Amino acid sequence: MKVHEYQAKEILRRYGVTTPKGHVTDSPEEARQIAKDLGGKAVVKAQIHAGGRGKGGGVKLAKTPDEAFEAAQKIIGMQLVTHQTGPEGRKVKKVLVEEAANIAQELYLGITLDRAIGKPVLMASKFGGMEIEEVAHRDPSAILKEPFDAIAGLAPFQARKVAYALGLTGETHKKAVPFLLALAKAYVETDCSLAEINPLMITAEGDVVALDAKMNFDDNALFRHLDIKEFRDLDEEDPLEVEASKFNLNYIKLDGNVGCMVNGAGLAMSTMDIIQYAGGSPANFLDVGGGANEEQVKNAMRIILSDPHVKGVLINIFGGIMRCDVIASGVVKAVKEIGCTIPVVVRLEGTNVEEGKQILRDSGLAVIPADGMKDAAEKIIAAVKKGEN
Amino acid sequence: MASWLSTDTKVVVQGLTGREGKYHGLAGRDYGTQVVAGVTPGKGGTAVEGIPVFDTVHEAVAKTGANASLLFVPPPAAADGIMEAADAGVALIIAITEGIPVNDMIRAKAFLAERPGVRLVGPNCPGVIRPSAKVKLGIMPARIHRPGKVGIVSRSGTLTYEAVGQTTALGLGQSTCVGIGGDPVNGTNFIDCLTMFKDDPETEAIIMIGEIGGSAEEEAAEWIAANLKKPVASFIAGRTAPPGRRMGHAGAIISGGKGTATEKVAALRAAGVLVADSPALIGETLMQAIKG
């Protein structure tokens, strides 16, 4: 799960990470007041989940409270387009108004899981303010990596080492060490999958401050962080994905026109692959999971069909826990209730396959049966192309 | 070392009284597996279709001699269940549970690191099956399997079934099939399975099914090039997956340009592995690898 910058900063402050002074608001009037309280000069930052907000016009420097008002008025309600939002952009609901600091240096800090060793790794670089992937691409040696024990936490000697490697000395070094320890503690204790401070600001006065903050959380651990779960912003997610999550369906919207319903993530990915090999383009990834019931299958079908781009549906099931008869009944019910005028190809294999096929035959629906994945993909592509002509 | 499963494998099902634990525990017994005990805290003294249920794994091991565990404990308590089984001296733990927090798995792995005799498979996996011994610890449909010579290892459950179905149709059958699971932090990895297949006399050829995310396939490719003489065929799922989106499995994500299918396929091909372009061709590709 992702959260907004202002929420990430709120969480980090609880652990002792220094952030700029400021407040979030959805009103330009209030933005003016916040700027006034901060001494007049302020930065107004759009709060959306995507990065690249500055380039898209979502971050503005205001020299006076009136300028903060104007900036907030412009940004709130705007459809902000960045390289991460797609061409339609994201509607801005809130802005974070923060004190404008005197930046001496911009660094990078990030913590994520290093899967190869099964430990969190603290990454640090002198090149802050730009995308870390770019830095890594240009010069991998510019990123320092310090893996640490998730149970014991980041050790002070590790924090000292990283701070020195960033070129920090004297009082600034002394401030950076507790900053790093606090960030690592927040990462572990809130079950983060990513905690990123980019840029980490060193002020002209030598202070160490999180100018920006990004935190992603392990969805599987949210049950023990109900306060963080509250931060979920459904407006930032695709409406069909939100709808699917209500039924515990794993659905990801894509750009193509062949809707897919599959059991198992690996098979679902492969189904997307094989659709492309056959000359088509998948409209979604959808894993109905291992133990889906008729109701979930019905809703999965409804969600696939509610995407207006979908011109055909491929159902690919290799039943293990998932029984083919359950899938078949769910599909039949969905098609009968919703009505479905586009071609549907069904490939069933595994547990209760004969019962499943029988249910489809008895339904009187015009579903196209297929043998094997390749046959299924070719049949749905042919049917979709036929429909286009 | 041969397959991790044998006719001496005695299974305790952690979570036998739950819906899935009961269904798959009994299905394993029907297949021929010795399912000797169940564990559900608070339900000790009861039984499920004649299988005694205990409050703790320690008690189940002491009373029944169980040496393997099949774990269906719900996610918040699953890592604890893994540690309990390890502490009770269970040598093989198959964790089926999906959705265990990463930090819990890191803790459980640290706990297992101090117990070198214990093997964890999973979590979030379909389990392990050895058709020749009629031992099944997992949720895979037994009827698609046939005793035979192909060792199969996979990160994905249903794709494993796909490979099983194809090798059965080709008359090759399977020696041992291992689903290692789709989580970023897991117990047994590809190399552990390949090492077992290398020394397993029943295994004559190998199918390895990977997917996007992480670098386990690349590491396995390196190991294969240096250590393995048996023919290997592979398939990598997610060639058309967009970066930055988690494709169902917590581990299946392309991030920072790393973990793409292209990189994995290239690494495997460089190691002499035949990689199927389509999931429908896994069996045929293996046939080619066997012919050399």
JSON list of N, CA, C and O in Angstrom, two decimals, chain A residues 158-201:
[
{"chain": "A", "resi": 158, "resn": "GLN", "atom": "N", "xyz": [26.78, 1.15, 11.81]},
{"chain": "A", "resi": 158, "resn": "GLN", "atom": "CA", "xyz": [26.40, 1.16, 10.39]},
{"chain": "A", "resi": 158, "resn": "GLN", "atom": "C", "xyz": [25.94, 2.56, 9.98]},
{"chain": "A", "resi": 158, "resn": "GLN", "atom": "O", "xyz": [26.27, 3.04, 8.90]},
{"chain": "A", "resi": 159, "resn": "ALA", "atom": "N", "xyz": [25.17, 3.17, 10.86]},
{"chain": "A", "resi": 159, "resn": "ALA", "atom": "CA", "xyz": [24.68, 4.53, 10.58]},
{"chain": "A", "resi": 159, "resn": "ALA", "atom": "C", "xyz": [25.87, 5.49, 10.47]},
{"chain": "A", "resi": 159, "resn": "ALA", "atom": "O", "xyz": [25.91, 6.34, 9.57]},
{"chain": "A", "resi": 160, "resn": "ARG", "atom": "N", "xyz": [26.86, 5.33, 11.38]},
{"chain": "A", "resi": 160, "resn": "ARG", "atom": "CA", "xyz": [28.05, 6.21, 11.33]},
{"chain": "A", "resi": 160, "resn": "ARG", "atom": "C", "xyz": [28.79, 6.03, 10.01]},
{"chain": "A", "resi": 160, "resn": "ARG", "atom": "O", "xyz": [29.18, 6.97, 9.35]},
{"chain": "A", "resi": 161, "resn": "LYS", "atom": "N", "xyz": [28.93, 4.75, 9.63]},
{"chain": "A", "resi": 161, "resn": "LYS", "atom": "CA", "xyz": [29.65, 4.42, 8.40]},
{"chain": "A", "resi": 161, "resn": "LYS", "atom": "C", "xyz": [28.99, 5.07, 7.18]},
{"chain": "A", "resi": 161, "resn": "LYS", "atom": "O", "xyz": [29.66, 5.69, 6.34]},
{"chain": "A", "resi": 162, "resn": "VAL", "atom": "N", "xyz": [27.66, 4.91, 7.10]},
{"chain": "A", "resi": 162, "resn": "VAL", "atom": "CA", "xyz": [26.93, 5.46, 5.96]},
{"chain": "A", "resi": 162, "resn": "VAL", "atom": "C", "xyz": [27.03, 6.99, 5.94]},
{"chain": "A", "resi": 162, "resn": "VAL", "atom": "O", "xyz": [27.25, 7.60, 4.89]},
{"chain": "A", "resi": 163, "resn": "ALA", "atom": "N", "xyz": [26.91, 7.60, 7.12]},
{"chain": "A", "resi": 163, "resn": "ALA", "atom": "CA", "xyz": [26.97, 9.07, 7.19]},
{"chain": "A", "resi": 163, "resn": "ALA", "atom": "C", "xyz": [28.35, 9.57, 6.74]},
{"chain": "A", "resi": 163, "resn": "ALA", "atom": "O", "xyz": [28.44, 10.57, 6.02]},
{"chain": "A", "resi": 164, "resn": "TYR", "atom": "N", "xyz": [29.39, 8.87, 7.13]},
{"chain": "A", "resi": 164, "resn": "TYR", "atom": "CA", "xyz": [30.74, 9.27, 6.67]},
{"chain": "A", "resi": 164, "resn": "TYR", "atom": "C", "xyz": [30.85, 9.08, 5.17]},
{"chain": "A", "resi": 164, "resn": "TYR", "atom": "O", "xyz": [31.40, 9.93, 4.46]},
{"chain": "A", "resi": 165, "resn": "ALA", "atom": "N", "xyz": [30.33, 7.97, 4.69]},
{"chain": "A", "resi": 165, "resn": "ALA", "atom": "CA", "xyz": [30.43, 7.70, 3.25]},
{"chain": "A", "resi": 165, "resn": "ALA", "atom": "C", "xyz": [29.70, 8.76, 2.42]},
{"chain": "A", "resi": 165, "resn": "ALA", "atom": "O", "xyz": [30.04, 9.01, 1.27]},
{"chain": "A", "resi": 166, "resn": "LEU", "atom": "N", "xyz": [28.69, 9.39, 3.03]},
{"chain": "A", "resi": 166, "resn": "LEU", "atom": "CA", "xyz": [27.97, 10.46, 2.33]},
{"chain": "A", "resi": 166, "resn": "LEU", "atom": "C", "xyz": [28.75, 11.78, 2.39]},
{"chain": "A", "resi": 166, "resn": "LEU", "atom": "O", "xyz": [28.31, 12.80, 1.88]},
{"chain": "A", "resi": 167, "resn": "GLY", "atom": "N", "xyz": [29.89, 11.74, 3.08]},
{"chain": "A", "resi": 167, "resn": "GLY", "atom": "CA", "xyz": [30.73, 12.94, 3.17]},
{"chain": "A", "resi": 167, "resn": "GLY", "atom": "C", "xyz": [30.31, 13.89, 4.27]},
{"chain": "A", "resi": 167, "resn": "GLY", "atom": "O", "xyz": [30.70, 15.05, 4.28]},
{"chain": "A", "resi": 168, "resn": "LEU", "atom": "N", "xyz": [29.49, 13.40, 5.20]},
{"chain": "A", "resi": 168, "resn": "LEU", "atom": "CA", "xyz": [29.01, 14.28, 6.27]},
{"chain": "A", "resi": 168, "resn": "LEU", "atom": "C", "xyz": [30.01, 14.27, 7.43]},
{"chain": "A", "resi": 168, "resn": "LEU", "atom": "O", "xyz": [30.50, 13.22, 7.82]},
{"chain": "A", "resi": 169, "resn": "THR", "atom": "N", "xyz": [30.27, 15.45, 7.96]},
{"chain": "A", "resi": 169, "resn": "THR", "atom": "CA", "xyz": [31.26, 15.56, 9.05]},
{"chain": "A", "resi": 169, "resn": "THR", "atom": "C", "xyz": [30.71, 16.44, 10.17]},
{"chain": "A", "resi": 169, "resn": "THR", "atom": "O", "xyz": [29.67, 17.08, 10.02]},
{"chain": "A", "resi": 170, "resn": "GLY", "atom": "N", "xyz": [31.43, 16.47, 11.27]},
{"chain": "A", "resi": 170, "resn": "GLY", "atom": "CA", "xyz": [31.14, 17.39, 12.37]},
{"chain": "A", "resi": 170, "resn": "GLY", "atom": "C", "xyz": [29.72, 17.27, 12.91]},
{"chain": "A", "resi": 170, "resn": "GLY", "atom": "O", "xyz": [29.20, 16.16, 13.08]},
{"chain": "A", "resi": 171, "resn": "GLU", "atom": "N", "xyz": [29.09, 18.44, 13.13]},
{"chain": "A", "resi": 171, "resn": "GLU", "atom": "CA", "xyz": [27.75, 18.48, 13.72]},
{"chain": "A", "resi": 171, "resn": "GLU", "atom": "C", "xyz": [26.72, 17.80, 12.80]},
{"chain": "A", "resi": 171, "resn": "GLU", "atom": "O", "xyz": [25.78, 17.16, 13.27]},
{"chain": "A", "resi": 172, "resn": "THR", "atom": "N", "xyz": [26.91, 17.96, 11.49]},
{"chain": "A", "resi": 172, "resn": "THR", "atom": "CA", "xyz": [25.97, 17.36, 10.53]},
{"chain": "A", "resi": 172, "resn": "THR", "atom": "C", "xyz": [26.02, 15.83, 10.63]},
{"chain": "A", "resi": 172, "resn": "THR", "atom": "O", "xyz": [24.98, 15.16, 10.61]},
{"chain": "A", "resi": 173, "resn": "HIS", "atom": "N", "xyz": [27.21, 15.29, 10.77]},
{"chain": "A", "resi": 173, "resn": "HIS", "atom": "CA", "xyz": [27.36, 13.84, 10.93]},
{"chain": "A", "resi": 173, "resn": "HIS", "atom": "C", "xyz": [26.64, 13.39, 12.19]},
{"chain": "A", "resi": 173, "resn": "HIS", "atom": "O", "xyz": [25.93, 12.39, 12.20]},
{"chain": "A", "resi": 174, "resn": "LYS", "atom": "N", "xyz": [26.80, 14.18, 13.26]},
{"chain": "A", "resi": 174, "resn": "LYS", "atom": "CA", "xyz": [26.16, 13.84, 14.54]},
{"chain": "A", "resi": 174, "resn": "LYS", "atom": "C", "xyz": [24.63, 13.84, 14.42]},
{"chain": "A", "resi": 174, "resn": "LYS", "atom": "O", "xyz": [23.95, 13.11, 15.13]},
{"chain": "A", "resi": 175, "resn": "LYS", "atom": "N", "xyz": [24.11, 14.69, 13.52]},
{"chain": "A", "resi": 175, "resn": "LYS", "atom": "CA", "xyz": [22.66, 14.74, 13.33]},
{"chain": "A", "resi": 175, "resn": "LYS", "atom": "C", "xyz": [22.18, 13.63, 12.38]},
{"chain": "A", "resi": 175, "resn": "LYS", "atom": "O", "xyz": [21.05, 13.16, 12.47]},
{"chain": "A", "resi": 176, "resn": "ALA", "atom": "N", "xyz": [23.05, 13.26, 11.45]},
{"chain": "A", "resi": 176, "resn": "ALA", "atom": "CA", "xyz": [22.66, 12.26, 10.45]},
{"chain": "A", "resi": 176, "resn": "ALA", "atom": "C", "xyz": [22.51, 10.87, 11.08]},
{"chain": "A", "resi": 176, "resn": "ALA", "atom": "O", "xyz": [21.64, 10.09, 10.67]},
{"chain": "A", "resi": 177, "resn": "VAL", "atom": "N", "xyz": [23.34, 10.56, 12.08]},
{"chain": "A", "resi": 177, "resn": "VAL", "atom": "CA", "xyz": [23.31, 9.20, 12.66]},
{"chain": "A", "resi": 177, "resn": "VAL", "atom": "C", "xyz": [21.95, 8.88, 13.28]},
{"chain": "A", "resi": 177, "resn": "VAL", "atom": "O", "xyz": [21.32, 7.88, 12.92]},
{"chain": "A", "resi": 178, "resn": "PRO", "atom": "N", "xyz": [21.43, 9.72, 14.21]},
{"chain": "A", "resi": 178, "resn": "PRO", "atom": "CA", "xyz": [20.09, 9.41, 14.75]},
{"chain": "A", "resi": 178, "resn": "PRO", "atom": "C", "xyz": [19.00, 9.45, 13.67]},
{"chain": "A", "resi": 178, "resn": "PRO", "atom": "O", "xyz": [18.01, 8.73, 13.76]},
{"chain": "A", "resi": 179, "resn": "PHE", "atom": "N", "xyz": [19.18, 10.29, 12.65]},
{"chain": "A", "resi": 179, "resn": "PHE", "atom": "CA", "xyz": [18.23, 10.35, 11.54]},
{"chain": "A", "resi": 179, "resn": "PHE", "atom": "C", "xyz": [18.15, 8.98, 10.86]},
{"chain": "A", "resi": 179, "resn": "PHE", "atom": "O", "xyz": [17.07, 8.43, 10.64]},
{"chain": "A", "resi": 180, "resn": "LEU", "atom": "N", "xyz": [19.31, 8.41, 10.55]},
{"chain": "A", "resi": 180, "resn": "LEU", "atom": "CA", "xyz": [19.37, 7.12, 9.87]},
{"chain": "A", "resi": 180, "resn": "LEU", "atom": "C", "xyz": [18.78, 6.01, 10.75]},
{"chain": "A", "resi": 180, "resn": "LEU", "atom": "O", "xyz": [18.04, 5.15, 10.28]},
{"chain": "A", "resi": 181, "resn": "LEU", "atom": "N", "xyz": [19.11, 6.05, 12.04]},
{"chain": "A", "resi": 181, "resn": "LEU", "atom": "CA", "xyz": [18.60, 5.03, 12.96]},
{"chain": "A", "resi": 181, "resn": "LEU", "atom": "C", "xyz": [17.08, 5.11, 13.06]},
{"chain": "A", "resi": 181, "resn": "LEU", "atom": "O", "xyz": [16.38, 4.08, 13.08]},
{"chain": "A", "resi": 182, "resn": "ALA", "atom": "N", "xyz": [16.56, 6.34, 13.08]},
{"chain": "A", "resi": 182, "resn": "ALA", "atom": "CA", "xyz": [15.10, 6.53, 13.18]},
{"chain": "A", "resi": 182, "resn": "ALA", "atom": "C", "xyz": [14.41, 6.02, 11.91]},
{"chain": "A", "resi": 182, "resn": "ALA", "atom": "O", "xyz": [13.36, 5.37, 11.97]},
{"chain": "A", "resi": 183, "resn": "LEU", "atom": "N", "xyz": [15.01, 6.30, 10.77]},
{"chain": "A", "resi": 183, "resn": "LEU", "atom": "CA", "xyz": [14.42, 5.87, 9.50]},
{"chain": "A", "resi": 183, "resn": "LEU", "atom": "C", "xyz": [14.36, 4.34, 9.43]},
{"chain": "A", "resi": 183, "resn": "LEU", "atom": "O", "xyz": [13.35, 3.75, 9.05]},
{"chain": "A", "resi": 184, "resn": "ALA", "atom": "N", "xyz": [15.46, 3.70, 9.84]},
{"chain": "A", "resi": 184, "resn": "ALA", "atom": "CA", "xyz": [15.52, 2.23, 9.80]},
{"chain": "A", "resi": 184, "resn": "ALA", "atom": "C", "xyz": [14.51, 1.62, 10.77]},
{"chain": "A", "resi": 184, "resn": "ALA", "atom": "O", "xyz": [13.85, 0.62, 10.47]},
{"chain": "A", "resi": 185, "resn": "LYS", "atom": "N", "xyz": [14.37, 2.24, 11.94]},
{"chain": "A", "resi": 185, "resn": "LYS", "atom": "CA", "xyz": [13.42, 1.75, 12.94]},
{"chain": "A", "resi": 185, "resn": "LYS", "atom": "C", "xyz": [11.99, 1.86, 12.39]},
{"chain": "A", "resi": 185, "resn": "LYS", "atom": "O", "xyz": [11.19, 0.94, 12.52]},
{"chain": "A", "resi": 186, "resn": "ALA", "atom": "N", "xyz": [11.70, 3.00, 11.76]},
{"chain": "A", "resi": 186, "resn": "ALA", "atom": "CA", "xyz": [10.36, 3.19, 11.17]},
{"chain": "A", "resi": 186, "resn": "ALA", "atom": "C", "xyz": [10.10, 2.14, 10.10]},
{"chain": "A", "resi": 186, "resn": "ALA", "atom": "O", "xyz": [9.01, 1.56, 10.03]},
{"chain": "A", "resi": 187, "resn": "TYR", "atom": "N", "xyz": [11.10, 1.87, 9.28]},
{"chain": "A", "resi": 187, "resn": "TYR", "atom": "CA", "xyz": [10.96, 0.89, 8.19]},
{"chain": "A", "resi": 187, "resn": "TYR", "atom": "C", "xyz": [10.57, -0.47, 8.75]},
{"chain": "A", "resi": 187, "resn": "TYR", "atom": "O", "xyz": [9.62, -1.11, 8.30]},
{"chain": "A", "resi": 188, "resn": "VAL", "atom": "N", "xyz": [11.30, -0.92, 9.77]},
{"chain": "A", "resi": 188, "resn": "VAL", "atom": "CA", "xyz": [11.06, -2.26, 10.32]},
{"chain": "A", "resi": 188, "resn": "VAL", "atom": "C", "xyz": [9.75, -2.31, 11.10]},
{"chain": "A", "resi": 188, "resn": "VAL", "atom": "O", "xyz": [8.91, -3.18, 10.89]},
{"chain": "A", "resi": 189, "resn": "GLU", "atom": "N", "xyz": [9.55, -1.33, 11.96]},
{"chain": "A", "resi": 189, "resn": "GLU", "atom": "CA", "xyz": [8.40, -1.41, 12.88]},
{"chain": "A", "resi": 189, "resn": "GLU", "atom": "C", "xyz": [7.06, -1.19, 12.20]},
{"chain": "A", "resi": 189, "resn": "GLU", "atom": "O", "xyz": [6.03, -1.64, 12.70]},
{"chain": "A", "resi": 190, "resn": "THR", "atom": "N", "xyz": [7.04, -0.48, 11.09]},
{"chain": "A", "resi": 190, "resn": "THR", "atom": "CA", "xyz": [5.76, -0.28, 10.40]},
{"chain": "A", "resi": 190, "resn": "THR", "atom": "C", "xyz": [5.60, -1.26, 9.23]},
{"chain": "A", "resi": 190, "resn": "THR", "atom": "O", "xyz": [4.68, -1.12, 8.43]},
{"chain": "A", "resi": 191, "resn": "ASP", "atom": "N", "xyz": [6.49, -2.25, 9.11]},
{"chain": "A", "resi": 191, "resn": "ASP", "atom": "CA", "xyz": [6.42, -3.24, 8.03]},
{"chain": "A", "resi": 191, "resn": "ASP", "atom": "C", "xyz": [6.40, -2.58, 6.65]},
{"chain": "A", "resi": 191, "resn": "ASP", "atom": "O", "xyz": [5.51, -2.84, 5.84]},
{"chain": "A", "resi": 192, "resn": "CYS", "atom": "N", "xyz": [7.38, -1.72, 6.42]},
{"chain": "A", "resi": 192, "resn": "CYS", "atom": "CA", "xyz": [7.51, -1.08, 5.10]},
{"chain": "A", "resi": 192, "resn": "CYS", "atom": "C", "xyz": [8.02, -2.07, 4.07]},
{"chain": "A", "resi": 192, "resn": "CYS", "atom": "O", "xyz": [8.71, -3.03, 4.39]},
{"chain": "A", "resi": 193, "resn": "SER", "atom": "N", "xyz": [7.70, -1.80, 2.81]},
{"chain": "A", "resi": 193, "resn": "SER", "atom": "CA", "xyz": [8.41, -2.49, 1.74]},
{"chain": "A", "resi": 193, "resn": "SER", "atom": "C", "xyz": [9.36, -1.51, 1.06]},
{"chain": "A", "resi": 193, "resn": "SER", "atom": "O", "xyz": [10.29, -1.91, 0.38]},
{"chain": "A", "resi": 194, "resn": "LEU", "atom": "N", "xyz": [9.12, -0.23, 1.28]},
{"chain": "A", "resi": 194, "resn": "LEU", "atom": "CA", "xyz": [10.03, 0.82, 0.77]},
{"chain": "A", "resi": 194, "resn": "LEU", "atom": "C", "xyz": [9.90, 2.06, 1.63]},
{"chain": "A", "resi": 194, "resn": "LEU", "atom": "O", "xyz": [8.78, 2.50, 1.94]},
{"chain": "A", "resi": 195, "resn": "ALA", "atom": "N", "xyz": [11.04, 2.61, 2.04]},
{"chain": "A", "resi": 195, "resn": "ALA", "atom": "CA", "xyz": [11.06, 3.92, 2.70]},
{"chain": "A", "resi": 195, "resn": "ALA", "atom": "C", "xyz": [12.14, 4.72, 2.00]},
{"chain": "A", "resi": 195, "resn": "ALA", "atom": "O", "xyz": [13.30, 4.29, 1.94]},
{"chain": "A", "resi": 196, "resn": "GLU", "atom": "N", "xyz": [11.74, 5.84, 1.41]},
{"chain": "A", "resi": 196, "resn": "GLU", "atom": "CA", "xyz": [12.69, 6.59, 0.58]},
{"chain": "A", "resi": 196, "resn": "GLU", "atom": "C", "xyz": [12.66, 8.07, 0.95]},
{"chain": "A", "resi": 196, "resn": "GLU", "atom": "O", "xyz": [11.59, 8.66, 1.04]},
{"chain": "A", "resi": 197, "resn": "ILE", "atom": "N", "xyz": [13.84, 8.64, 1.17]},
{"chain": "A", "resi": 197, "resn": "ILE", "atom": "CA", "xyz": [13.97, 10.07, 1.43]},
{"chain": "A", "resi": 197, "resn": "ILE", "atom": "C", "xyz": [14.76, 10.62, 0.26]},
{"chain": "A", "resi": 197, "resn": "ILE", "atom": "O", "xyz": [15.98, 10.44, 0.17]},
{"chain": "A", "resi": 198, "resn": "ASN", "atom": "N", "xyz": [14.07, 11.29, -0.64]},
{"chain": "A", "resi": 198, "resn": "ASN", "atom": "CA", "xyz": [14.74, 11.77, -1.84]},
{"chain": "A", "resi": 198, "resn": "ASN", "atom": "C", "xyz": [14.10, 13.07, -2.32]},
{"chain": "A", "resi": 198, "resn": "ASN", "atom": "O", "xyz": [13.04, 13.04, -2.91]},
{"chain": "A", "resi": 199, "resn": "PRO", "atom": "N", "xyz": [14.74, 14.20, -2.05]},
{"chain": "A", "resi": 199, "resn": "PRO", "atom": "CA", "xyz": [16.07, 14.30, -1.47]},
{"chain": "A", "resi": 199, "resn": "PRO", "atom": "C", "xyz": [16.08, 14.36, 0.05]},
{"chain": "A", "resi": 199, "resn": "PRO", "atom": "O", "xyz": [15.12, 14.79, 0.68]},
{"chain": "A", "resi": 200, "resn": "LEU", "atom": "N", "xyz": [17.22, 13.92, 0.58]},
{"chain": "A", "resi": 200, "resn": "LEU", "atom": "CA", "xyz": [17.56, 14.20, 1.98]},
{"chain": "A", "resi": 200, "resn": "LEU", "atom": "C", "xyz": [18.31, 15.53, 1.93]},
{"chain": "A", "resi": 200, "resn": "LEU", "atom": "O", "xyz": [19.28, 15.66, 1.19]},
{"chain": "A", "resi": 201, "resn": "MET", "atom": "N", "xyz": [17.79, 16.50, 2.69]},
{"chain": "A", "resi": 201, "resn": "MET", "atom": "CA", "xyz": [18.38, 17.84, 2.58]},
{"chain": "A", "resi": 201, "resn": "MET", "atom": "C", "xyz": [19.38, 18.09, 3.71]},
{"chain": "A", "resi": 201, "resn": "MET", "atom": "O", "xyz": [19.10, 17.80, 4.87]}
]
